[in-house]
Tab-separated table of C-alpha atoms in Angstrom:
chain	number	residue	atom	x	y	z
A	51	UNK	CA	-21.728	-34.482	-14.373
A	52	UNK	CA	-25.469	-34.581	-15.459
A	53	UNK	CA	-28.263	-33.657	-13.172
A	54	UNK	CA	-30.187	-36.327	-11.832
A	55	UNK	CA	-33.826	-35.904	-14.103
A	56	UNK	CA	-37.483	-34.503	-11.748
A	57	UNK	CA	-39.028	-36.484	-10.408
A	58	UNK	CA	-42.090	-37.636	-12.740
A	59	UNK	CA	-45.443	-36.250	-11.239
A	60	UNK	CA	-44.133	-34.086	-9.094
A	61	UNK	CA	-45.897	-31.162	-10.869
A	62	UNK	CA	-49.248	-33.061	-10.696
A	63	UNK	CA	-47.966	-33.285	-6.809
A	64	UNK	CA	-47.630	-29.410	-6.716
A	65	UNK	CA	-50.519	-28.407	-8.433
A	66	UNK	CA	-53.195	-31.004	-5.946
A	67	UNK	CA	-50.975	-29.023	-2.950
A	68	UNK	CA	-51.813	-26.093	-3.518
A	69	UNK	CA	-55.570	-26.387	-4.541
A	70	UNK	CA	-55.612	-28.473	-1.532
A	71	UNK	CA	-53.602	-25.074	0.615
A	72	UNK	CA	-56.274	-22.917	-0.571
A	73	UNK	CA	-59.250	-24.902	0.442
A	74	UNK	CA	-57.831	-25.558	3.883
A	75	UNK	CA	-56.394	-22.191	4.276
A	76	UNK	CA	-60.078	-20.754	4.121
A	77	UNK	CA	-60.265	-20.823	7.840
A	78	UNK	CA	-57.410	-18.553	9.036
A	79	UNK	CA	-59.394	-14.958	8.162
A	80	UNK	CA	-63.249	-16.069	7.643
A	81	UNK	CA	-63.610	-14.534	11.384
A	82	UNK	CA	-61.542	-11.343	9.908
A	83	UNK	CA	-64.211	-11.258	6.416
A	84	UNK	CA	-67.029	-11.130	9.016
A	85	UNK	CA	-65.368	-9.062	11.831
A	86	UNK	CA	-67.934	-5.818	11.523
A	87	UNK	CA	-71.056	-8.388	11.524
A	88	UNK	CA	-69.478	-9.823	15.005
A	89	UNK	CA	-68.445	-6.872	16.099
A	90	UNK	CA	-72.361	-5.625	15.599
A	91	UNK	CA	-74.062	-8.826	17.038
A	92	UNK	CA	-71.475	-8.573	20.317
A	93	UNK	CA	-71.847	-5.021	20.934
A	94	UNK	CA	-67.842	-4.891	21.465
A	95	UNK	CA	-65.037	-2.610	20.530
A	96	UNK	CA	-62.302	-2.295	17.944
A	97	UNK	CA	-59.996	-3.526	20.022
A	98	UNK	CA	-61.289	-6.320	21.458
A	99	UNK	CA	-62.870	-7.683	18.030
A	100	UNK	CA	-58.460	-7.254	16.782
A	101	UNK	CA	-58.511	-10.067	19.272
A	102	UNK	CA	-60.385	-12.895	16.494
A	103	UNK	CA	-57.957	-11.973	14.392
A	104	UNK	CA	-54.678	-12.014	16.938
A	105	UNK	CA	-55.955	-15.152	18.723
A	106	UNK	CA	-55.272	-16.941	14.872
A	107	UNK	CA	-52.069	-15.756	15.314
A	108	UNK	CA	-51.467	-17.081	18.906
A	109	UNK	CA	-52.292	-20.340	18.271
A	110	UNK	CA	-50.277	-20.760	14.975
A	111	UNK	CA	-46.715	-19.868	17.321
A	112	UNK	CA	-48.193	-22.163	20.291
A	113	UNK	CA	-48.625	-25.032	17.911
A	114	UNK	CA	-45.578	-24.358	15.047
A	115	UNK	CA	-43.647	-24.307	19.007
A	116	UNK	CA	-45.941	-27.331	20.641
A	117	UNK	CA	-45.068	-29.053	17.457
A	118	UNK	CA	-41.094	-28.800	16.643
A	119	UNK	CA	-40.869	-29.718	20.290
A	120	UNK	CA	-42.222	-32.794	21.041
A	121	UNK	CA	-41.431	-33.763	17.460
A	122	UNK	CA	-44.980	-34.506	15.739
A	123	UNK	CA	-44.639	-33.209	12.277
A	124	UNK	CA	-41.331	-35.791	12.175
A	125	UNK	CA	-43.174	-38.515	14.065
A	126	UNK	CA	-46.185	-37.997	11.220
A	127	UNK	CA	-46.211	-38.292	7.619
A	128	UNK	CA	-47.474	-34.779	6.236
A	129	UNK	CA	-50.563	-35.950	4.758
A	130	UNK	CA	-51.264	-37.831	8.099
A	131	UNK	CA	-50.951	-34.360	9.931
A	132	UNK	CA	-52.103	-31.845	7.626
A	133	UNK	CA	-55.450	-33.880	6.901
A	134	UNK	CA	-56.181	-35.002	11.163
A	135	UNK	CA	-55.488	-30.905	11.140
A	136	UNK	CA	-57.882	-30.183	8.408
A	137	UNK	CA	-60.643	-31.238	10.478
A	138	UNK	CA	-59.877	-30.017	13.820
A	139	UNK	CA	-59.665	-26.342	12.255
A	140	UNK	CA	-63.058	-27.043	10.282
A	141	UNK	CA	-64.918	-27.997	13.737
A	142	UNK	CA	-63.286	-25.532	15.172
A	143	UNK	CA	-63.479	-22.803	12.802
A	144	UNK	CA	-67.392	-24.070	12.882
A	145	UNK	CA	-67.887	-23.854	16.100
A	146	UNK	CA	-68.270	-19.991	16.006
A	147	UNK	CA	-71.803	-20.531	14.766
A	148	UNK	CA	-72.312	-21.234	18.368
A	149	UNK	CA	-70.110	-19.093	20.332
A	150	UNK	CA	-72.666	-17.294	22.886
A	151	UNK	CA	-69.653	-14.226	22.954
A	152	UNK	CA	-66.056	-12.969	22.106
A	153	UNK	CA	-64.678	-15.022	24.665
A	154	UNK	CA	-65.347	-18.193	23.222
A	155	UNK	CA	-64.866	-17.395	20.250
A	156	UNK	CA	-61.354	-16.055	20.536
A	157	UNK	CA	-60.518	-19.472	22.325
A	158	UNK	CA	-62.295	-21.400	19.667
A	159	UNK	CA	-59.778	-18.600	17.526
A	160	UNK	CA	-56.899	-19.490	19.561
A	161	UNK	CA	-57.688	-23.379	18.601
A	162	UNK	CA	-57.441	-22.532	15.108
A	163	UNK	CA	-54.258	-20.814	14.796
A	164	UNK	CA	-53.050	-23.788	16.785
A	165	UNK	CA	-54.521	-26.424	14.790
A	166	UNK	CA	-52.954	-23.923	11.425
A	167	UNK	CA	-49.654	-25.051	12.498
A	168	UNK	CA	-49.890	-28.487	11.676
A	169	UNK	CA	-51.149	-27.689	7.871
A	170	UNK	CA	-48.759	-24.897	7.003
A	171	UNK	CA	-45.360	-26.066	7.501
A	172	UNK	CA	-46.157	-29.857	6.975
A	173	UNK	CA	-46.875	-28.215	3.675
A	174	UNK	CA	-43.865	-26.673	3.078
A	175	UNK	CA	-41.328	-30.188	3.868
A	176	UNK	CA	-44.280	-32.354	1.577
A	177	UNK	CA	-43.538	-29.795	-1.291
A	178	UNK	CA	-39.821	-30.261	-0.673
A	179	UNK	CA	-39.546	-33.927	-0.741
A	180	UNK	CA	-40.571	-33.882	-4.135
A	181	UNK	CA	-38.090	-30.140	-5.736
A	182	UNK	CA	-34.728	-29.667	-5.044
A	183	UNK	CA	-34.183	-28.067	-8.421
A	184	UNK	CA	-36.926	-25.649	-8.730
A	185	UNK	CA	-37.397	-25.488	-5.452
A	186	UNK	CA	-38.256	-21.246	-4.970
A	187	UNK	CA	-41.013	-21.503	-7.812
A	188	UNK	CA	-42.326	-24.706	-5.931
A	189	UNK	CA	-42.373	-22.741	-2.172
A	190	UNK	CA	-43.311	-19.502	-3.846
A	191	UNK	CA	-46.051	-21.916	-5.691
A	192	UNK	CA	-47.413	-23.069	-1.999
A	193	UNK	CA	-46.987	-19.429	-0.594
A	194	UNK	CA	-49.331	-18.119	-3.094
A	195	UNK	CA	-51.574	-20.937	-2.108
A	196	UNK	CA	-52.173	-19.768	1.352
A	197	UNK	CA	-52.125	-16.260	0.282
A	198	UNK	CA	-55.239	-17.135	-2.433
A	199	UNK	CA	-56.947	-19.341	0.561
A	200	UNK	CA	-56.720	-16.534	3.045
A	201	UNK	CA	-58.172	-14.651	1.002
A	202	UNK	CA	-61.649	-16.068	-0.361
A	203	UNK	CA	-63.398	-15.848	2.701
A	204	UNK	CA	-63.390	-12.115	1.711
A	205	UNK	CA	-64.818	-13.109	-1.626
A	206	UNK	CA	-67.502	-15.145	0.463
A	207	UNK	CA	-68.577	-12.178	2.377
A	208	UNK	CA	-68.372	-9.690	-0.750
A	209	UNK	CA	-71.247	-11.937	-2.869
A	210	UNK	CA	-73.814	-10.546	-0.688
A	211	UNK	CA	-76.592	-12.499	-0.169
A	212	UNK	CA	-75.266	-14.763	2.971
A	213	UNK	CA	-74.994	-14.183	6.935
A	214	UNK	CA	-72.111	-14.288	8.825
A	215	UNK	CA	-72.704	-17.922	9.333
A	216	UNK	CA	-72.646	-18.514	5.342
A	217	UNK	CA	-68.702	-17.403	5.435
A	218	UNK	CA	-68.090	-19.123	8.541
A	219	UNK	CA	-69.527	-22.610	7.018
A	220	UNK	CA	-68.240	-21.991	3.579
A	221	UNK	CA	-65.434	-21.659	4.728
A	222	UNK	CA	-64.806	-24.729	7.295
A	223	UNK	CA	-66.075	-26.958	4.519
A	224	UNK	CA	-63.901	-25.666	2.065
A	225	UNK	CA	-61.443	-27.306	5.025
A	226	UNK	CA	-62.271	-29.788	5.281
A	227	UNK	CA	-62.783	-30.669	1.378
A	228	UNK	CA	-59.016	-29.539	1.658
A	229	UNK	CA	-57.801	-32.203	3.789
A	230	UNK	CA	-60.244	-35.149	2.159
A	231	UNK	CA	-57.821	-33.807	-1.099
A	232	UNK	CA	-54.710	-34.194	1.054
A	233	UNK	CA	-55.690	-37.861	1.610
A	234	UNK	CA	-56.680	-38.842	-1.809
A	235	UNK	CA	-54.469	-37.167	-4.069
A	236	UNK	CA	-50.833	-36.183	-2.193
A	237	UNK	CA	-47.966	-38.651	-0.918
A	238	UNK	CA	-44.416	-38.251	-0.104
A	239	UNK	CA	-41.677	-37.268	-2.652
A	240	UNK	CA	-38.468	-39.659	-3.762
A	241	UNK	CA	-35.886	-36.972	-1.426
A	242	UNK	CA	-36.615	-37.233	2.420
A	243	UNK	CA	-36.758	-34.581	4.144
A	244	UNK	CA	-33.830	-33.789	7.204
A	245	UNK	CA	-35.183	-35.293	10.605
A	246	UNK	CA	-35.209	-31.762	12.736
A	247	UNK	CA	-36.716	-31.378	16.340
A	248	UNK	CA	-36.507	-28.072	18.181
A	249	UNK	CA	-34.351	-28.523	21.084
A	250	UNK	CA	-34.101	-25.219	23.281
A	251	UNK	CA	-30.561	-25.785	24.190
A	252	UNK	CA	-29.650	-25.526	20.574
A	253	UNK	CA	-31.719	-22.393	19.905
A	254	UNK	CA	-29.048	-19.984	21.004
A	255	UNK	CA	-26.220	-21.230	18.922
A	256	UNK	CA	-29.127	-21.577	15.496
A	257	UNK	CA	-29.016	-17.494	16.095
A	258	UNK	CA	-25.226	-17.341	16.901
A	259	UNK	CA	-24.349	-17.539	13.426
A	260	UNK	CA	-24.654	-14.229	11.383
A	261	UNK	CA	-25.939	-15.168	8.847
A	262	UNK	CA	-29.021	-16.885	10.233
A	263	UNK	CA	-29.592	-13.830	12.412
A	264	UNK	CA	-29.660	-11.395	9.621
A	265	UNK	CA	-32.531	-13.543	7.588
A	266	UNK	CA	-34.906	-13.558	10.547
A	267	UNK	CA	-34.300	-10.417	11.285
A	268	UNK	CA	-35.697	-9.577	7.591
A	269	UNK	CA	-38.018	-11.847	8.361
A	270	UNK	CA	-39.659	-10.160	10.970
A	271	UNK	CA	-39.259	-6.858	8.859
A	272	UNK	CA	-41.580	-8.694	6.392
A	273	UNK	CA	-44.011	-10.131	9.150
A	274	UNK	CA	-44.468	-7.124	11.037
A	275	UNK	CA	-46.141	-5.272	7.662
A	276	UNK	CA	-47.556	-8.619	6.412
A	277	UNK	CA	-50.725	-10.022	8.435
A	278	UNK	CA	-51.183	-6.381	9.999
A	279	UNK	CA	-52.046	-5.421	6.619
A	280	UNK	CA	-54.213	-8.573	5.986
A	281	UNK	CA	-55.912	-8.538	8.930
A	282	UNK	CA	-57.502	-4.660	9.002
A	283	UNK	CA	-57.439	-3.953	5.152
A	284	UNK	CA	-60.943	-4.216	5.690
A	285	UNK	CA	-61.588	-1.912	8.032
A	286	UNK	CA	-59.854	0.874	6.501
A	287	UNK	CA	-61.531	0.271	3.311
A	288	UNK	CA	-64.717	0.007	4.699
A	289	UNK	CA	-63.610	3.544	6.550
A	290	UNK	CA	-63.407	5.145	2.864
A	291	UNK	CA	-66.169	7.724	2.596
A	292	UNK	CA	-69.092	6.192	0.460
A	293	UNK	CA	-67.600	2.542	1.024
A	294	UNK	CA	-70.303	0.022	1.010
A	295	UNK	CA	-69.670	-3.509	2.897
A	296	UNK	CA	-69.500	-5.586	-0.154
A	297	UNK	CA	-67.588	-3.153	-2.497
A	298	UNK	CA	-65.209	-3.144	0.803
A	299	UNK	CA	-64.860	-7.070	1.020
A	300	UNK	CA	-64.437	-7.184	-3.072
A	301	UNK	CA	-61.854	-4.957	-3.010
A	302	UNK	CA	-59.830	-6.421	0.268
A	303	UNK	CA	-60.290	-9.926	-1.888
A	304	UNK	CA	-58.573	-8.436	-4.282
A	305	UNK	CA	-55.943	-7.105	-2.924
A	306	UNK	CA	-54.770	-10.176	-0.537
A	307	UNK	CA	-55.202	-12.063	-3.905
A	308	UNK	CA	-53.066	-10.306	-5.745
A	309	UNK	CA	-50.151	-11.402	-3.544
A	310	UNK	CA	-50.733	-15.480	-4.527
A	311	UNK	CA	-49.728	-14.929	-8.463
A	312	UNK	CA	-46.558	-12.850	-6.814
A	313	UNK	CA	-45.380	-15.668	-4.859
A	314	UNK	CA	-44.576	-18.065	-7.452
A	315	UNK	CA	-42.760	-15.619	-10.021
A	316	UNK	CA	-41.076	-14.141	-7.106
A	317	UNK	CA	-39.777	-17.815	-6.093
A	318	UNK	CA	-38.982	-17.942	-10.260
A	319	UNK	CA	-36.749	-14.581	-9.651
A	320	UNK	CA	-35.001	-15.447	-6.991
A	321	UNK	CA	-33.407	-18.578	-8.152
A	322	UNK	CA	-32.343	-16.682	-11.150
A	323	UNK	CA	-31.745	-12.589	-9.500
A	324	UNK	CA	-30.906	-13.945	-5.954
A	325	UNK	CA	-32.783	-13.760	-2.518
A	326	UNK	CA	-31.607	-10.838	-0.334
A	327	UNK	CA	-31.786	-8.329	-3.943
A	328	UNK	CA	-35.662	-9.518	-4.789
A	329	UNK	CA	-36.476	-9.470	-0.753
A	330	UNK	CA	-34.881	-5.825	-0.603
A	331	UNK	CA	-36.782	-4.822	-3.789
A	332	UNK	CA	-40.090	-5.935	-2.600
A	333	UNK	CA	-39.670	-4.507	0.617
A	334	UNK	CA	-39.080	-1.176	-0.623
A	335	UNK	CA	-41.774	-1.660	-2.864
A	336	UNK	CA	-44.375	-2.593	-0.224
A	337	UNK	CA	-42.794	-0.170	2.276
A	338	UNK	CA	-44.019	2.169	0.036
A	339	UNK	CA	-47.001	1.705	-0.138
A	340	UNK	CA	-47.489	1.324	3.315
A	341	UNK	CA	-46.341	4.587	3.510
A	342	UNK	CA	-48.660	6.520	0.544
A	343	UNK	CA	-52.080	4.441	0.099
A	344	UNK	CA	-53.386	6.962	2.979
A	345	UNK	CA	-52.852	9.656	0.033
A	346	UNK	CA	-55.505	7.545	-2.213
A	347	UNK	CA	-57.953	6.949	0.615
A	348	UNK	CA	-60.084	9.802	0.000
A	349	UNK	CA	-59.217	10.011	-4.003
A	350	UNK	CA	-60.535	8.024	-6.687
A	351	UNK	CA	-61.470	4.339	-6.083
A	352	UNK	CA	-58.700	3.582	-9.487
A	353	UNK	CA	-56.166	5.091	-7.574
A	354	UNK	CA	-56.587	3.078	-4.223
A	355	UNK	CA	-57.211	0.349	-6.032
A	356	UNK	CA	-53.632	0.818	-7.923
A	357	UNK	CA	-51.545	0.834	-4.558
A	358	UNK	CA	-53.489	-2.188	-3.211
A	359	UNK	CA	-52.914	-4.401	-5.927
A	360	UNK	CA	-49.541	-3.352	-5.874
A	361	UNK	CA	-49.393	-3.841	-2.067
A	362	UNK	CA	-51.577	-6.804	-2.378
A	363	UNK	CA	-48.515	-8.262	-4.690
A	364	UNK	CA	-45.389	-6.964	-3.055
A	365	UNK	CA	-46.395	-7.404	0.514
A	366	UNK	CA	-46.483	-11.375	0.322
A	367	UNK	CA	-43.838	-12.182	-2.585
A	368	UNK	CA	-40.901	-12.481	-0.983
A	369	UNK	CA	-42.347	-14.866	2.090
A	370	UNK	CA	-40.873	-18.476	1.241
A	371	UNK	CA	-37.473	-16.941	0.145
A	372	UNK	CA	-36.306	-15.552	4.047
A	373	UNK	CA	-36.478	-19.635	5.304
A	374	UNK	CA	-34.696	-20.800	2.189
A	375	UNK	CA	-31.928	-17.960	3.014
A	376	UNK	CA	-31.665	-20.351	5.714
A	377	UNK	CA	-31.585	-23.279	4.677
A	378	UNK	CA	-28.648	-22.162	2.652
A	379	UNK	CA	-26.346	-20.471	4.732
A	380	UNK	CA	-27.733	-22.321	8.354
A	381	UNK	CA	-25.603	-25.184	10.211
A	382	UNK	CA	-27.585	-28.189	8.568
A	383	UNK	CA	-27.373	-29.929	11.616
A	384	UNK	CA	-29.429	-26.618	13.161
A	385	UNK	CA	-31.184	-25.698	10.759
A	386	UNK	CA	-34.862	-26.901	11.964
A	387	UNK	CA	-34.404	-24.951	14.860
A	388	UNK	CA	-33.570	-21.755	13.153
A	389	UNK	CA	-36.650	-22.257	11.200
A	390	UNK	CA	-38.533	-23.070	13.826
A	391	UNK	CA	-37.295	-19.563	15.618
A	392	UNK	CA	-37.390	-17.805	12.377
A	393	UNK	CA	-41.242	-18.935	12.331
A	394	UNK	CA	-42.350	-18.652	15.717
A	395	UNK	CA	-40.534	-14.796	15.903
A	396	UNK	CA	-41.969	-13.759	13.118
A	397	UNK	CA	-46.258	-15.089	13.710
A	398	UNK	CA	-45.578	-13.676	17.509
A	399	UNK	CA	-44.617	-10.233	16.080
A	400	UNK	CA	-47.318	-9.891	13.494
A	401	UNK	CA	-49.727	-10.591	17.386
A	402	UNK	CA	-48.323	-6.797	18.313
A	403	UNK	CA	-48.475	-5.291	14.962
A	404	UNK	CA	-52.324	-5.960	14.766
A	405	UNK	CA	-52.853	-5.455	17.867
A	406	UNK	CA	-50.901	-1.833	17.436
A	407	UNK	CA	-53.389	-1.168	14.403
A	408	UNK	CA	-56.277	-0.083	15.757
A	409	UNK	CA	-54.575	1.837	18.463
A	410	UNK	CA	-52.788	3.831	15.585
A	411	UNK	CA	-55.991	4.773	14.187
A	412	UNK	CA	-57.829	5.973	16.803
A	413	UNK	CA	-54.753	8.037	17.628
A	414	UNK	CA	-54.283	9.572	13.902
A	415	UNK	CA	-58.345	9.871	14.011
A	416	UNK	CA	-59.124	7.868	11.491
A	417	UNK	CA	-57.856	4.464	9.385
A	418	UNK	CA	-56.276	6.793	6.740
A	419	UNK	CA	-53.362	7.184	8.291
A	420	UNK	CA	-52.908	3.829	10.848
A	421	UNK	CA	-50.951	2.290	7.763
A	422	UNK	CA	-48.699	4.139	8.366
A	423	UNK	CA	-47.626	2.556	11.712
A	424	UNK	CA	-45.748	-0.024	9.168
A	425	UNK	CA	-43.369	1.070	7.326
A	426	UNK	CA	-40.511	0.997	9.891
A	427	UNK	CA	-41.098	-2.813	8.700
A	428	UNK	CA	-40.143	-3.567	5.725
A	429	UNK	CA	-37.445	-0.668	6.248
A	430	UNK	CA	-35.364	-2.539	9.391
A	431	UNK	CA	-35.564	-5.765	7.015
A	432	UNK	CA	-34.631	-3.845	4.111
A	433	UNK	CA	-31.736	-3.236	6.084
A	434	UNK	CA	-31.020	-6.554	7.385
A	435	UNK	CA	-31.180	-8.390	4.066
A	436	UNK	CA	-28.734	-5.434	2.667
A	437	UNK	CA	-26.040	-6.540	5.393
A	438	UNK	CA	-26.408	-10.247	5.439
A	439	UNK	CA	-25.776	-9.513	0.898
A	440	UNK	CA	-22.609	-8.191	2.518
A	441	UNK	CA	-21.545	-11.567	4.779
A	442	UNK	CA	-19.172	-14.025	2.676
A	443	UNK	CA	-22.311	-16.022	3.731
A	444	UNK	CA	-24.101	-15.158	1.364
A	445	UNK	CA	-22.182	-17.283	-1.613
A	446	UNK	CA	-24.241	-19.544	-0.633
A	447	UNK	CA	-27.198	-17.935	-1.670
A	448	UNK	CA	-29.169	-19.452	-4.819
A	449	UNK	CA	-25.985	-21.062	-6.167
A	450	UNK	CA	-23.564	-17.795	-5.491
A	451	UNK	CA	-26.549	-15.540	-7.087
A	452	UNK	CA	-27.272	-13.722	-3.207
């Protein structure tokens, strides 16, 4: 039996989708990129300022669960939901310019996170309608686009010459442009995505599958590290002796953006080497970087950048593979519920990690050793994926490559 040919135009759609995702995701870390300026403007503590980032994570969890409970992603085409969410996110982000203080700004960041839930998951759903073969690379490409979009506000801030309002305005305009691009250039492919509404009564059944539970455990270990590193890398670099705000923003952009090409490469490797093999290896490297980067903090800039770039590449590269594993080892009738649970638990955990990191910095006398708090995440993730690899169900992962 010969394999069916790849749908015509799927590469063009993937490239267009990635471009739109890059633009749309700029609002996610727009406030984090200008956090030092906002702290000075409102004279708030670092802990209160951290809620400007935590709020987006919590909003995303609320948006993802709300969308799943109402079945909205099943009733609206992905491109329609993405375009509407992009418009809303751009307006919510733009409203930061009129926020009188941190309270209203935090509320707006929650709203932004809710709307982001209408952008990221539907993008994965849309690309899945085009790719059966090569899905690891396709999903990795979308996650890479998300990574680059998340890093862009730091690049704008690093350029200098713009007040914080200019960074917010640029991110809002980019998100609006991305939403317009979704309507103009994207359409669904020939492989309809299975309808899967979240049903709370089936949650226990979905997570009762040991293989799904272990894949979710790996994802939680990965997420404990990822967004806390992204959120506080700027503060870590800005606190370094002799650092300037522009240099710290540029380095933060380079470190976070390093994950974009790494996601594509990791997707290609996962389809060939196996998903548990890849995720275990990447979490081992990223966890090692979390433990080592503090030693390079007072040292030469090239060493700090080298460790930072390696960390930025490995901390995100495996992200798409945990969800891919769930689709391969889970009950097909419960995959939607299992993925929703994985997503909600993961992003909920990121809020706790983001909150904990500045507290650790205060307890440890500064930012140099704060990232040590993240090391247990990848270690537990490795243990979970290693146990999954030993299960009989693991033979279904990546065509038997585990």
